[in-house]
Every structure is written in structure tokens, then in C-alpha cells.
PDB file of C-alpha atoms and ligand atoms in Angstrom:
ATOM      1  CA  MET A 182      -9.610  -4.376   1.443  1.00  0.00           C
ATOM      2  CA  LYS A 183      -7.411  -7.431   1.757  1.00  0.00           C
ATOM      3  CA  ILE A 184      -3.716  -6.696   1.325  1.00  0.00           C
ATOM      4  CA  PRO A 185      -1.931  -9.195  -0.952  1.00  0.00           C
ATOM      5  CA  SER A 186       1.023 -11.114   0.512  1.00  0.00           C
ATOM      6  CA  LYS A 187       3.122 -10.260  -2.548  1.00  0.00           C
ATOM      7  CA  ILE A 188       2.989  -8.002  -5.581  1.00  0.00           C
ATOM      8  CA  ARG A 189       5.258  -7.193  -8.517  1.00  0.00           C
ATOM      9  CA  ILE A 190       6.567  -3.756  -9.415  1.00  0.00           C
ATOM     10  CA  GLY A 191       8.427  -3.527 -12.710  1.00  0.00           C
ATOM     11  CA  GLY A 192       9.149  -7.251 -12.738  1.00  0.00           C
ATOM     12  CA  GLN A 193      10.458  -7.201  -9.153  1.00  0.00           C
ATOM     13  CA  ASP A 194       8.738  -9.413  -6.579  1.00  0.00           C
ATOM     14  CA  ILE A 195       7.753  -7.482  -3.474  1.00  0.00           C
ATOM     15  CA  VAL A 196       6.686  -9.376  -0.336  1.00  0.00           C
ATOM     16  CA  ILE A 197       4.295  -7.652   2.069  1.00  0.00           C
ATOM     17  CA  GLU A 198       4.949  -8.153   5.771  1.00  0.00           C
ATOM     18  CA  MET A 199       2.801  -6.915   8.630  1.00  0.00           C
ATOM     19  CA  PRO A 200       4.873  -6.570  11.816  1.00  0.00           C
ATOM     20  CA  GLU A 201       3.302  -5.276  15.047  1.00  0.00           C
ATOM     21  CA  HIS A 202       5.392  -2.084  14.982  1.00  0.00           C
ATOM     22  CA  LEU A 203       7.924  -0.329  12.769  1.00  0.00           C
ATOM     23  CA  PRO A 204      10.866   1.799  13.933  1.00  0.00           C
ATOM     24  CA  ASP A 205      10.041   5.468  14.690  1.00  0.00           C
ATOM     25  CA  ASN A 206       6.331   4.552  14.800  1.00  0.00           C
ATOM     26  CA  ASN A 207       6.195   4.571  10.984  1.00  0.00           C
ATOM     27  CA  LEU A 208       3.005   3.199   9.434  1.00  0.00           C
ATOM     28  CA  GLY A 209       4.838   1.568   6.539  1.00  0.00           C
ATOM     29  CA  ASP A 210       8.024   1.390   4.540  1.00  0.00           C
ATOM     30  CA  ILE A 211       9.413  -0.152   1.370  1.00  0.00           C
ATOM     31  CA  CYS A 212      12.808  -1.437   0.346  1.00  0.00           C
ATOM     32  CA  VAL A 213      12.746  -2.197  -3.383  1.00  0.00           C
ATOM     33  CA  ALA A 214      16.254  -3.720  -3.293  1.00  0.00           C
ATOM     34  CA  GLU A 215      15.156  -6.133  -0.560  1.00  0.00           C
ATOM     35  CA  GLY A 216      11.785  -6.670  -2.274  1.00  0.00           C
ATOM     36  CA  LYS A 217       9.840  -5.856   0.857  1.00  0.00           C
ATOM     37  CA  ILE A 218       6.945  -3.660   1.972  1.00  0.00           C
ATOM     38  CA  ARG A 219       6.252  -3.560   5.698  1.00  0.00           C
ATOM     39  CA  ILE A 220       2.975  -2.277   7.122  1.00  0.00           C
ATOM     40  CA  ALA A 221       2.680  -1.781  10.883  1.00  0.00           C
ATOM     41  CA  LYS A 222      -0.351  -3.331  12.572  1.00  0.00           C
ATOM     42  CA  LYS A 223       0.027  -0.767  15.345  1.00  0.00           C
ATOM     43  CA  PHE A 224       1.390   2.719  15.886  1.00  0.00           C
ATOM     44  CA  SER A 225       1.959   3.955  19.421  1.00  0.00           C
ATOM     45  CA  ASP A 226      -0.667   1.952  21.338  1.00  0.00           C
ATOM     46  CA  SER A 227      -3.345   2.048  18.628  1.00  0.00           C
ATOM     47  CA  GLU A 228      -4.240  -0.407  15.892  1.00  0.00           C
ATOM     48  CA  GLN A 229      -3.849   0.955  12.381  1.00  0.00           C
ATOM     49  CA  SER A 230      -7.399   0.967  10.909  1.00  0.00           C
ATOM     50  CA  GLU A 231      -8.280  -1.051   7.792  1.00  0.00           C
ATOM     51  CA  THR A 232      -8.629   2.091   5.640  1.00  0.00           C
ATOM     52  CA  SER A 233      -5.324   3.418   6.977  1.00  0.00           C
ATOM     53  CA  ILE A 234      -3.635   0.079   6.174  1.00  0.00           C
ATOM     54  CA  THR A 235      -4.999   0.297   2.590  1.00  0.00           C
ATOM     55  CA  ASN A 236      -3.729   3.882   2.293  1.00  0.00           C
ATOM     56  CA  THR A 237      -0.338   2.929   3.714  1.00  0.00           C
ATOM     57  CA  PHE A 238      -0.055  -0.024   1.323  1.00  0.00           C
ATOM     58  CA  ILE A 239      -0.836   2.081  -1.778  1.00  0.00           C
ATOM     59  CA  HIS A 240       1.437   4.854  -0.447  1.00  0.00           C
ATOM     60  CA  GLU A 241       4.348   2.396  -0.287  1.00  0.00           C
ATOM     61  CA  VAL A 242       3.455   1.009  -3.739  1.00  0.00           C
ATOM     62  CA  VAL A 243       3.643   4.572  -5.146  1.00  0.00           C
ATOM     63  CA  HIS A 244       7.113   4.940  -3.550  1.00  0.00           C
ATOM     64  CA  GLY A 245       8.094   1.640  -5.194  1.00  0.00           C
ATOM     65  CA  VAL A 246       6.781   2.699  -8.611  1.00  0.00           C
ATOM     66  CA  LEU A 247       8.597   6.064  -8.432  1.00  0.00           C
ATOM     67  CA  LYS A 248      11.877   4.396  -7.375  1.00  0.00           C
ATOM     68  CA  THR A 249      11.515   1.862 -10.181  1.00  0.00           C
ATOM     69  CA  MET A 250      10.945   4.740 -12.621  1.00  0.00           C
ATOM     70  CA  GLY A 251      14.081   6.475 -11.330  1.00  0.00           C
ATOM     71  CA  GLU A 252      11.967   9.425 -10.144  1.00  0.00           C
ATOM     72  CA  TYR A 253      14.046   9.918  -6.987  1.00  0.00           C
ATOM     73  CA  GLU A 254      13.124  13.560  -6.460  1.00  0.00           C
ATOM     74  CA  LEU A 255       9.363  12.858  -6.678  1.00  0.00           C
ATOM     75  CA  ASN A 256       9.899   9.829  -4.426  1.00  0.00           C
ATOM     76  CA  GLU A 257      11.305  12.100  -1.707  1.00  0.00           C
ATOM     77  CA  ASN A 258       8.267  14.390  -2.004  1.00  0.00           C
ATOM     78  CA  GLU A 259       5.983  12.933   0.700  1.00  0.00           C
ATOM     79  CA  ARG A 260       3.215  15.424  -0.102  1.00  0.00           C
ATOM     80  CA  PHE A 261       3.161  14.234  -3.736  1.00  0.00           C
ATOM     81  CA  VAL A 262       3.283  10.554  -2.738  1.00  0.00           C
ATOM     82  CA  SER A 263       0.508  10.906  -0.132  1.00  0.00           C
ATOM     83  CA  THR A 264      -1.812  12.860  -2.418  1.00  0.00           C
ATOM     84  CA  PHE A 265      -1.184  10.577  -5.413  1.00  0.00           C
ATOM     85  CA  ALA A 266      -1.767   7.473  -3.256  1.00  0.00           C
ATOM     86  CA  SER A 267      -4.991   8.760  -1.692  1.00  0.00           C
ATOM     87  CA  LEU A 268      -6.406   9.658  -5.127  1.00  0.00           C
ATOM     88  CA  LEU A 269      -5.466   6.207  -6.431  1.00  0.00           C
ATOM     89  CA  VAL A 270      -6.994   4.430  -3.405  1.00  0.00           C
ATOM     90  CA  ASP A 271     -10.487   5.736  -4.272  1.00  0.00           C
ATOM     91  CA  VAL A 272     -10.322   4.202  -7.753  1.00  0.00           C
ATOM     92  CA  ILE A 273      -8.835   0.918  -6.484  1.00  0.00           C
ATOM     93  CA  GLU A 274     -11.582   0.600  -3.862  1.00  0.00           C
ATOM     94  CA  GLU A 275     -14.237   1.128  -6.556  1.00  0.00           C
ATOM     95  CA  ILE A 276     -12.628  -1.620  -8.667  1.00  0.00           C
ATOM     96  CA  VAL A 277     -12.520  -3.971  -5.660  1.00  0.00           C
ATOM     97  CA  LYS A 278     -16.165  -3.196  -4.831  1.00  0.00           C
ATOM     98  CA  VAL A 279     -17.393  -3.835  -8.373  1.00  0.00           C
ATOM     99  CA  ASN A 280     -15.462  -7.119  -8.513  1.00  0.00           C
ATOM    100  CA  LYS A 281     -16.867  -8.239  -5.142  1.00  0.00           C
ATOM    101  CA  GLU A 282     -20.386  -7.485  -6.394  1.00  0.00           C
ATOM    102  CA  SER A 283     -19.865  -9.471  -9.593  1.00  0.00           C
ATOM    103  CA  CYS A 284     -18.402 -12.379  -7.566  1.00  0.00           C
ATOM    104  CA  SER A 285     -21.422 -12.539  -5.256  1.00  0.00           C
ATOM    105  CA  ASN A 286     -23.743 -12.262  -8.287  1.00  0.00           C
ATOM    106  CA  ASP A 287     -21.965 -15.217  -9.898  1.00  0.00           C
ATOM    107  CA  LYS A 288     -22.485 -17.354  -6.787  1.00  0.00           C
ATOM    108  CA  SER A 289     -26.232 -16.689  -6.593  1.00  0.00           C
ATOM    109  CA  GLU A 290     -26.845 -17.640 -10.213  1.00  0.00           C
TER     110      GLU A 290
HETATM  111 ZN1   ZN B 262       6.144   7.993   2.226  1.00  0.00          ZN
END
């Protein structure tokens, strides 16, 4: 899945950056105040896989949504955020797939 270069959460513009590495070998982070999500291309010496990048992106979006909602306690609950994000990713990927199929159908007609 392609990661957008910017999104909006609750009317706030969020830019997505993809640096080589993040501090402490984190896969991603978000700063809502700065309007920035960062997703690491690499962790340790390995490339972050495409599915992991998608998961990381949605994970950070969930953090952003919870912060925007003022749900600070839930936001600190990494188990909740990870589970919620991974369940959401499956639905998002289905939506992307269906839209890709309808795009390629449009072209052939
Ligand atoms: Zn997290």
C-alpha cells in the first residue's frame, strides 16, 4: 500500500516523513503538535517491510486519533493501539484492493 505524503486528523494537517532510521530503533512516531508522522525505512540493519510500514503508519494514525480525542490513557496503552491498528489495517487493505480492481476495470473498458 502506498503511504500518503500527508493526511488530516481532526482538521490538523499531518505530514508523513520517511527517514532512514528513528531514534531508539523505533519503527514510527507521531507528533500531533508538530503535524508530523515519521516512519523508519530501516530498523537495525534491516529494511522495514511494506506490510510493516503499512502497520506502522496506521498505528501512528491511531495514536494521532486518540490524542486528538483527548484519550490520553488509551493512547499510552500500546497493546490497545497495536491491536486496534492491526484490525483496522485488514479493512483498509480490502478497501484499497477493491478500489485498485475498479480502477483497472475502468481502464480496460
Ligand atoms: Zn505506539
